[in-house]
């Protein structure tokens, strides 16, 4: 996407990203820097000490739950766009500590929306409220593919927290006319993915096995579950498009509405494992590991992104095999030569 082709970008528009140093946040910052470095002022909020450096990017170390200081920052920056990506996002962690996930994700979202209201920004700032396809949970077979009208049947505390976050965004849109667009992005994949997630765990183990740092045995959980994967780089491009004015031939995303971002293709976790094994540089065995199983696991996830396509024209562009190749390359670089 070129700068000249995007009427949503005005000279010196300010963008604020919460959760800047998270996996998705870093990709969004990179996308914006690569495409709009001369027309956007990039700011990010984080509590992490992790380094993220781009020319022109300003990092604010701030607790999002600190509403007064957050309000002061928003009054100073007067951003045109806010991408609310900060969250406790790992399902395994949410299951082991549900209270922390629920309290964090809801409270920081409440603080952000309140700060926008108190700063007097109103509908002048466009806000992306990042939800998850996990909100749908235990989808009935007759409901596939999943549309925005599919009922929520959450299967873990993280999903519950994201439902609550979306409902809070809707309430602030209706009560205070904040321009909040709710997205429900399904499973992400690509370089940098954490080993807390299945594909990242597979890639890390393969990289370690290739260098002799572990035995050539991959420990796996449920391989039967099916997921709808989209490359993280396509997801962040979709996030940007979600906040842009309507383009010719498209309706544009509407404040208060929810939109699925997904590939529309369901793949078994076992098939992901097999594709990664096919890229490995050494023979590997697979061993089931009961500790990697969840107390409740959604059997099939397959989404439908027709509503988002009609609004923006967005389509995933990066082939799934390329996402896996890049993911494995990332983990090879991380684990080193052994």
PDB file of C-alpha atoms in Angstrom, residues 3-170:
ATOM      1  CA  UNK A   3       1.294   6.506   0.850  1.00  0.00           C
ATOM      2  CA  UNK A   4      -0.204   8.319  -2.129  1.00  0.00           C
ATOM      3  CA  UNK A   5      -2.970   5.704  -2.475  1.00  0.00           C
ATOM      4  CA  UNK A   6      -4.225   6.013   1.086  1.00  0.00           C
ATOM      5  CA  UNK A   7      -6.488   9.016   1.767  1.00  0.00           C
ATOM      6  CA  UNK A   8      -6.709   8.037   5.447  1.00  0.00           C
ATOM      7  CA  UNK A   9      -3.198   9.354   6.029  1.00  0.00           C
ATOM      8  CA  UNK A  10      -2.832  13.065   6.532  1.00  0.00           C
ATOM      9  CA  UNK A  11       0.455  14.906   7.009  1.00  0.00           C
ATOM     10  CA  UNK A  12       1.695  14.498  10.577  1.00  0.00           C
ATOM     11  CA  UNK A  13      -1.117  12.125  11.614  1.00  0.00           C
ATOM     12  CA  UNK A  14      -0.252  10.546  14.957  1.00  0.00           C
ATOM     13  CA  UNK A  15      -0.621   6.815  15.587  1.00  0.00           C
ATOM     14  CA  UNK A  16      -0.586   5.264  19.050  1.00  0.00           C
ATOM     15  CA  UNK A  17      -0.089   1.502  19.506  1.00  0.00           C
ATOM     16  CA  UNK A  18      -0.751  -0.157  22.852  1.00  0.00           C
ATOM     17  CA  UNK A  19       1.176  -3.373  23.421  1.00  0.00           C
ATOM     18  CA  UNK A  20       3.886  -2.019  21.147  1.00  0.00           C
ATOM     19  CA  UNK A  21       6.536  -4.583  22.076  1.00  0.00           C
ATOM     20  CA  UNK A  22       4.252  -7.583  21.664  1.00  0.00           C
ATOM     21  CA  UNK A  23       4.533  -9.826  18.616  1.00  0.00           C
ATOM     22  CA  UNK A  24       1.702  -8.176  16.687  1.00  0.00           C
ATOM     23  CA  UNK A  25       2.590  -4.683  17.908  1.00  0.00           C
ATOM     24  CA  UNK A  26       6.111  -4.888  16.511  1.00  0.00           C
ATOM     25  CA  UNK A  27       4.792  -6.033  13.134  1.00  0.00           C
ATOM     26  CA  UNK A  28       2.245  -3.227  13.029  1.00  0.00           C
ATOM     27  CA  UNK A  29       4.932  -0.661  13.872  1.00  0.00           C
ATOM     28  CA  UNK A  30       7.161  -2.097  11.135  1.00  0.00           C
ATOM     29  CA  UNK A  31       4.317  -2.031   8.592  1.00  0.00           C
ATOM     30  CA  UNK A  32       3.510   1.592   9.344  1.00  0.00           C
ATOM     31  CA  UNK A  33       7.163   2.610   9.281  1.00  0.00           C
ATOM     32  CA  UNK A  34       7.783   0.862   5.969  1.00  0.00           C
ATOM     33  CA  UNK A  35       4.721   2.369   4.285  1.00  0.00           C
ATOM     34  CA  UNK A  36       4.029   5.716   5.958  1.00  0.00           C
ATOM     35  CA  UNK A  37       7.261   6.883   7.585  1.00  0.00           C
ATOM     36  CA  UNK A  38       7.003  10.376   6.099  1.00  0.00           C
ATOM     37  CA  UNK A  39       3.354  10.994   6.965  1.00  0.00           C
ATOM     38  CA  UNK A  40       2.820   9.351  10.364  1.00  0.00           C
ATOM     39  CA  UNK A  41       4.199  10.085  13.798  1.00  0.00           C
ATOM     40  CA  UNK A  42       4.457   6.715  15.540  1.00  0.00           C
ATOM     41  CA  UNK A  43       4.035   6.332  19.293  1.00  0.00           C
ATOM     42  CA  UNK A  44       3.740   3.184  21.363  1.00  0.00           C
ATOM     43  CA  UNK A  45       2.894   2.261  24.937  1.00  0.00           C
ATOM     44  CA  UNK A  46       4.579  -0.603  26.754  1.00  0.00           C
ATOM     45  CA  UNK A  47       5.574  -1.763  30.213  1.00  0.00           C
ATOM     46  CA  UNK A  48       8.233  -4.034  28.772  1.00  0.00           C
ATOM     47  CA  UNK A  49      11.952  -3.255  28.629  1.00  0.00           C
ATOM     48  CA  UNK A  50      12.135  -5.025  25.270  1.00  0.00           C
ATOM     49  CA  UNK A  51      13.772  -2.820  22.662  1.00  0.00           C
ATOM     50  CA  UNK A  52      11.830  -1.792  19.562  1.00  0.00           C
ATOM     51  CA  UNK A  53      13.582   0.790  17.429  1.00  0.00           C
ATOM     52  CA  UNK A  54      12.398   2.489  14.275  1.00  0.00           C
ATOM     53  CA  UNK A  55      13.325   6.001  13.155  1.00  0.00           C
ATOM     54  CA  UNK A  56      10.692   8.395  14.423  1.00  0.00           C
ATOM     55  CA  UNK A  57       9.096   5.910  16.834  1.00  0.00           C
ATOM     56  CA  UNK A  58       8.531   7.256  20.355  1.00  0.00           C
ATOM     57  CA  UNK A  59       8.040   4.730  23.163  1.00  0.00           C
ATOM     58  CA  UNK A  60       6.110   5.606  26.320  1.00  0.00           C
ATOM     59  CA  UNK A  61       6.651   3.351  29.335  1.00  0.00           C
ATOM     60  CA  UNK A  62       3.249   3.585  30.948  1.00  0.00           C
ATOM     61  CA  UNK A  63       0.818   1.338  32.793  1.00  0.00           C
ATOM     62  CA  UNK A  64      -2.362   1.378  30.704  1.00  0.00           C
ATOM     63  CA  UNK A  65      -4.398   0.959  33.880  1.00  0.00           C
ATOM     64  CA  UNK A  66      -3.113   4.358  35.061  1.00  0.00           C
ATOM     65  CA  UNK A  67      -6.010   6.384  33.665  1.00  0.00           C
ATOM     66  CA  UNK A  68      -4.857   9.859  34.789  1.00  0.00           C
ATOM     67  CA  UNK A  69      -1.390   9.559  33.224  1.00  0.00           C
ATOM     68  CA  UNK A  70      -2.835   7.916  30.137  1.00  0.00           C
ATOM     69  CA  UNK A  71      -5.336  10.769  29.793  1.00  0.00           C
ATOM     70  CA  UNK A  72      -2.491  13.273  30.021  1.00  0.00           C
ATOM     71  CA  UNK A  73      -0.601  11.460  27.275  1.00  0.00           C
ATOM     72  CA  UNK A  74      -3.636  11.419  24.985  1.00  0.00           C
ATOM     73  CA  UNK A  75      -4.241  15.124  25.603  1.00  0.00           C
ATOM     74  CA  UNK A  76      -0.648  15.773  24.565  1.00  0.00           C
ATOM     75  CA  UNK A  77      -0.537  13.505  21.505  1.00  0.00           C
ATOM     76  CA  UNK A  78      -4.091  13.983  20.159  1.00  0.00           C
ATOM     77  CA  UNK A  79      -3.702  10.814  18.046  1.00  0.00           C
ATOM     78  CA  UNK A  80      -5.668  10.211  14.858  1.00  0.00           C
ATOM     79  CA  UNK A  81      -5.430   6.436  15.261  1.00  0.00           C
ATOM     80  CA  UNK A  82      -5.163   4.146  18.283  1.00  0.00           C
ATOM     81  CA  UNK A  83      -4.463   0.448  17.845  1.00  0.00           C
ATOM     82  CA  UNK A  84      -5.362  -1.287  21.106  1.00  0.00           C
ATOM     83  CA  UNK A  85      -3.287  -4.478  20.949  1.00  0.00           C
ATOM     84  CA  UNK A  86      -2.153  -4.749  24.583  1.00  0.00           C
ATOM     85  CA  UNK A  87      -3.474  -7.889  26.284  1.00  0.00           C
ATOM     86  CA  UNK A  88      -2.569 -11.045  28.105  1.00  0.00           C
ATOM     87  CA  UNK A  89      -3.052 -13.253  25.056  1.00  0.00           C
ATOM     88  CA  UNK A  90      -1.801 -16.786  25.717  1.00  0.00           C
ATOM     89  CA  UNK A  91      -4.585 -19.282  26.303  1.00  0.00           C
ATOM     90  CA  UNK A  92      -2.389 -21.565  28.408  1.00  0.00           C
ATOM     91  CA  UNK A  93      -1.533 -18.726  30.764  1.00  0.00           C
ATOM     92  CA  UNK A  94      -5.192 -17.725  30.928  1.00  0.00           C
ATOM     93  CA  UNK A  95      -6.193 -21.226  31.967  1.00  0.00           C
ATOM     94  CA  UNK A  96      -3.552 -21.371  34.701  1.00  0.00           C
ATOM     95  CA  UNK A  97      -4.327 -17.844  35.955  1.00  0.00           C
ATOM     96  CA  UNK A  98      -7.792 -16.831  34.747  1.00  0.00           C
ATOM     97  CA  UNK A  99      -8.232 -13.939  37.172  1.00  0.00           C
ATOM     98  CA  UNK A 100      -5.108 -12.164  35.984  1.00  0.00           C
ATOM     99  CA  UNK A 101      -6.127 -12.472  32.328  1.00  0.00           C
ATOM    100  CA  UNK A 102      -9.709 -11.333  32.920  1.00  0.00           C
ATOM    101  CA  UNK A 103      -8.771  -8.417  35.158  1.00  0.00           C
ATOM    102  CA  UNK A 104      -5.902  -7.210  32.988  1.00  0.00           C
ATOM    103  CA  UNK A 105      -7.617  -7.333  29.600  1.00  0.00           C
ATOM    104  CA  UNK A 106     -10.814  -5.693  30.804  1.00  0.00           C
ATOM    105  CA  UNK A 107      -9.246  -3.088  33.083  1.00  0.00           C
ATOM    106  CA  UNK A 108      -6.672  -1.782  30.601  1.00  0.00           C
ATOM    107  CA  UNK A 109      -9.379  -1.512  27.932  1.00  0.00           C
ATOM    108  CA  UNK A 110     -11.667   0.360  30.304  1.00  0.00           C
ATOM    109  CA  UNK A 111      -8.816   2.692  31.227  1.00  0.00           C
ATOM    110  CA  UNK A 112      -8.016   3.397  27.563  1.00  0.00           C
ATOM    111  CA  UNK A 113     -11.605   4.155  26.559  1.00  0.00           C
ATOM    112  CA  UNK A 114     -12.077   6.334  29.644  1.00  0.00           C
ATOM    113  CA  UNK A 115      -8.847   8.205  28.876  1.00  0.00           C
ATOM    114  CA  UNK A 116     -10.022   8.871  25.315  1.00  0.00           C
ATOM    115  CA  UNK A 117     -13.301  10.218  26.694  1.00  0.00           C
ATOM    116  CA  UNK A 118     -11.656  12.308  29.406  1.00  0.00           C
ATOM    117  CA  UNK A 119      -9.125  13.727  26.960  1.00  0.00           C
ATOM    118  CA  UNK A 120     -12.024  15.038  24.887  1.00  0.00           C
ATOM    119  CA  UNK A 121     -10.984  13.179  21.736  1.00  0.00           C
ATOM    120  CA  UNK A 122     -14.473  11.838  21.038  1.00  0.00           C
ATOM    121  CA  UNK A 123     -15.006  10.492  17.501  1.00  0.00           C
ATOM    122  CA  UNK A 124     -11.986  12.378  16.125  1.00  0.00           C
ATOM    123  CA  UNK A 125      -9.718   9.424  16.935  1.00  0.00           C
ATOM    124  CA  UNK A 126     -10.258   6.075  15.232  1.00  0.00           C
ATOM    125  CA  UNK A 127      -9.682   3.144  17.591  1.00  0.00           C
ATOM    126  CA  UNK A 128      -9.065  -0.489  16.683  1.00  0.00           C
ATOM    127  CA  UNK A 129     -10.192  -2.761  19.512  1.00  0.00           C
ATOM    128  CA  UNK A 130      -8.334  -6.018  18.820  1.00  0.00           C
ATOM    129  CA  UNK A 131     -10.423  -9.066  19.635  1.00  0.00           C
ATOM    130  CA  UNK A 132      -9.990 -12.714  18.682  1.00  0.00           C
ATOM    131  CA  UNK A 133     -11.634 -15.490  16.716  1.00  0.00           C
ATOM    132  CA  UNK A 134     -11.269 -17.457  19.945  1.00  0.00           C
ATOM    133  CA  UNK A 135     -14.335 -15.577  21.186  1.00  0.00           C
ATOM    134  CA  UNK A 136     -16.565 -17.958  19.205  1.00  0.00           C
ATOM    135  CA  UNK A 137     -15.237 -20.955  21.120  1.00  0.00           C
ATOM    136  CA  UNK A 138     -17.140 -24.222  20.719  1.00  0.00           C
ATOM    137  CA  UNK A 139     -18.681 -23.649  17.306  1.00  0.00           C
ATOM    138  CA  UNK A 140     -21.398 -26.068  16.191  1.00  0.00           C
ATOM    139  CA  UNK A 141     -20.759 -27.847  12.887  1.00  0.00           C
ATOM    140  CA  UNK A 142     -23.803 -26.223  11.314  1.00  0.00           C
ATOM    141  CA  UNK A 143     -22.335 -22.782  12.119  1.00  0.00           C
ATOM    142  CA  UNK A 144     -19.203 -23.270   9.995  1.00  0.00           C
ATOM    143  CA  UNK A 145     -17.741 -21.168   8.551  1.00  0.00           C
ATOM    144  CA  UNK A 146     -17.915 -18.736  11.467  1.00  0.00           C
ATOM    145  CA  UNK A 147     -19.539 -15.382  10.714  1.00  0.00           C
ATOM    146  CA  UNK A 148     -19.877 -12.320  12.901  1.00  0.00           C
ATOM    147  CA  UNK A 149     -23.434 -13.419  13.762  1.00  0.00           C
ATOM    148  CA  UNK A 150     -22.295 -16.782  15.161  1.00  0.00           C
ATOM    149  CA  UNK A 151     -23.014 -17.018  18.929  1.00  0.00           C
ATOM    150  CA  UNK A 152     -20.133 -16.880  21.399  1.00  0.00           C
ATOM    151  CA  UNK A 153     -19.472 -20.170  23.219  1.00  0.00           C
ATOM    152  CA  UNK A 154     -16.099 -19.367  24.850  1.00  0.00           C
ATOM    153  CA  UNK A 155     -13.800 -22.237  25.755  1.00  0.00           C
ATOM    154  CA  UNK A 156     -11.238 -20.464  27.962  1.00  0.00           C
ATOM    155  CA  UNK A 157     -10.815 -17.339  30.141  1.00  0.00           C
ATOM    156  CA  UNK A 158      -8.893 -15.487  27.434  1.00  0.00           C
ATOM    157  CA  UNK A 159     -11.896 -15.764  25.110  1.00  0.00           C
ATOM    158  CA  UNK A 160     -14.190 -14.513  27.870  1.00  0.00           C
ATOM    159  CA  UNK A 161     -11.920 -11.515  28.469  1.00  0.00           C
ATOM    160  CA  UNK A 162     -11.976 -10.620  24.772  1.00  0.00           C
ATOM    161  CA  UNK A 163     -15.768 -10.846  24.619  1.00  0.00           C
ATOM    162  CA  UNK A 164     -15.966  -8.484  27.576  1.00  0.00           C
ATOM    163  CA  UNK A 165     -13.434  -6.125  25.958  1.00  0.00           C
ATOM    164  CA  UNK A 166     -15.461  -6.009  22.747  1.00  0.00           C
ATOM    165  CA  UNK A 167     -18.709  -5.375  24.619  1.00  0.00           C
ATOM    166  CA  UNK A 168     -16.999  -2.543  26.492  1.00  0.00           C
ATOM    167  CA  UNK A 169     -15.881  -1.038  23.184  1.00  0.00           C
ATOM    168  CA  UNK A 170     -19.426  -1.268  21.864  1.00  0.00           C
TER     169      UNK A 170
END
